[in-house]
Coordinates of C-alpha atoms in Angstrom, one line a residue:
M83 CA -40.7 -2.1 -9.6
S84 CA -44.0 -2.4 -7.5
E85 CA -47.6 -1.7 -8.8
L86 CA -47.4 1.4 -6.5
E87 CA -44.5 2.7 -8.0
K88 CA -45.7 2.0 -11.5
A89 CA -48.7 3.8 -11.0
K90 CA -47.2 6.9 -9.6
Q91 CA -45.0 7.2 -12.6
E92 CA -48.0 6.7 -14.8
V93 CA -49.6 9.7 -12.9
E94 CA -46.4 11.6 -12.9
Q95 CA -46.2 11.1 -16.9
V96 CA -50.0 12.4 -17.2
C97 CA -49.1 15.6 -15.0
F98 CA -46.1 16.3 -17.2
A99 CA -48.2 16.0 -20.4
Y100 CA -50.8 18.2 -19.2
H101 CA -48.4 20.9 -18.0
K102 CA -46.2 20.6 -21.3
A103 CA -49.6 21.0 -23.4
G104 CA -50.9 23.8 -21.4
G105 CA -47.5 25.4 -22.1
T106 CA -47.4 25.1 -25.6
G107 CA -51.0 25.0 -26.5
D108 CA -50.1 22.7 -29.3
I109 CA -52.8 20.3 -30.3
K110 CA -50.5 17.5 -30.6
D111 CA -49.5 18.0 -27.1
W112 CA -53.1 18.3 -26.0
K113 CA -53.5 15.1 -27.9
C114 CA -50.8 13.1 -25.9
F115 CA -51.9 14.6 -22.8
Y116 CA -55.5 13.1 -23.4
D117 CA -54.3 9.6 -24.8
L118 CA -52.1 9.2 -21.4
E119 CA -55.2 10.3 -19.3
N120 CA -57.7 8.1 -21.0
K121 CA -55.2 5.0 -20.5
L122 CA -55.0 6.0 -16.7
I123 CA -58.8 6.2 -16.2
D124 CA -59.4 3.1 -18.1
K125 CA -56.8 1.5 -15.7
V126 CA -58.4 3.0 -12.6
K127 CA -61.9 1.6 -13.9
I128 CA -60.7 -1.8 -14.1
A129 CA -58.7 -2.0 -10.9
N130 CA -61.8 -0.7 -8.9
Q131 CA -64.2 -3.6 -10.5
P132 CA -65.5 -5.6 -7.6
Q133 CA -63.6 -9.3 -7.7
L134 CA -65.9 -12.0 -6.8
T135 CA -63.8 -15.0 -5.0
I136 CA -64.5 -18.5 -4.2
P137 CA -62.4 -20.6 -2.0
K138 CA -60.2 -22.9 -4.0
S139 CA -61.3 -26.0 -1.6
I140 CA -65.2 -25.1 -2.5
A141 CA -64.5 -24.8 -6.0
E142 CA -62.6 -28.2 -6.2
M143 CA -65.4 -29.9 -4.1
I144 CA -68.1 -28.4 -6.7
D145 CA -66.2 -30.0 -9.5
K146 CA -65.2 -33.2 -7.9
E147 CA -68.9 -33.8 -6.7
I148 CA -70.7 -32.9 -9.8
M149 CA -69.3 -34.8 -12.6
A150 CA -71.0 -33.5 -15.8
D151 CA -70.6 -31.1 -18.7
A152 CA -70.9 -27.4 -17.9
V153 CA -74.4 -27.0 -18.7
T154 CA -75.5 -30.3 -16.9
K155 CA -73.0 -29.2 -13.9
F156 CA -74.7 -25.9 -13.3
A157 CA -78.3 -27.7 -13.4
M158 CA -77.1 -30.5 -11.3
F159 CA -75.6 -28.3 -8.7
H160 CA -79.2 -26.4 -8.3
E161 CA -80.9 -29.4 -7.9
G162 CA -78.5 -31.1 -5.7
F163 CA -78.6 -28.2 -3.4
E164 CA -82.4 -28.3 -3.2
R165 CA -82.3 -32.1 -2.6
L166 CA -79.6 -32.1 -0.2
W167 CA -77.3 -34.7 -2.0
L168 CA -74.3 -32.5 -2.1
S169 CA -71.7 -32.9 0.5
D170 CA -72.5 -31.6 4.1
E171 CA -69.5 -29.0 3.8
L172 CA -70.9 -27.9 0.3
E173 CA -74.5 -27.7 1.5
M174 CA -73.3 -25.7 4.8
Y175 CA -71.2 -23.3 2.5
C176 CA -74.2 -22.7 0.2
A177 CA -76.7 -22.0 2.9
D178 CA -75.7 -18.7 2.9
K179 CA -77.4 -17.1 -0.1
E180 CA -74.3 -14.9 -1.1
N181 CA -72.1 -18.2 -1.2
Y182 CA -74.8 -19.9 -3.0
A183 CA -74.7 -17.2 -5.4
L184 CA -71.1 -17.3 -5.8
A185 CA -71.0 -20.9 -6.6
S186 CA -73.7 -20.5 -9.0
A187 CA -71.5 -17.6 -11.0
Y188 CA -68.5 -19.8 -10.3
L189 CA -70.3 -22.2 -12.5
A190 CA -72.1 -20.2 -14.8
G191 CA -68.4 -18.8 -15.6
K192 CA -67.2 -22.3 -16.5
F193 CA -70.2 -22.8 -18.7
L194 CA -69.7 -19.4 -20.4
G195 CA -65.6 -20.2 -20.8
V196 CA -65.0 -16.9 -18.8
D197 CA -63.6 -16.2 -15.0
L198 CA -66.7 -14.7 -13.7
V199 CA -65.4 -15.6 -10.1
K200 CA -61.7 -16.0 -8.9
V201 CA -61.0 -19.0 -7.1
G202 CA -58.8 -17.7 -4.3
E203 CA -57.1 -19.7 -1.4
G204 CA -58.9 -21.8 1.2

């Protein structure tokens, strides 16, 4: 079943629960409706969050060029960019301030142990 079909089913369940609760007026039916509705709202909130993505080749370059623990790697990346000792390709990628911020967020996520930036294709 595709994600779209699953989403349609969930919306139908919420609509059915609303119709049933409105028809019976039973507090249990309304609770069921609100529970389903809240789950759906939470899924929509998660799905609508922006996803930061860094190309896999850039993430690999960062990991390969800067050999250190997570905290030192973060600091060395910034120093390396300022002093121009990163590879030309990585320097060119980071010359764009948004890409520089993505690379920084990628390293910060590694330090924190969370995926702040998704590693994508390329």
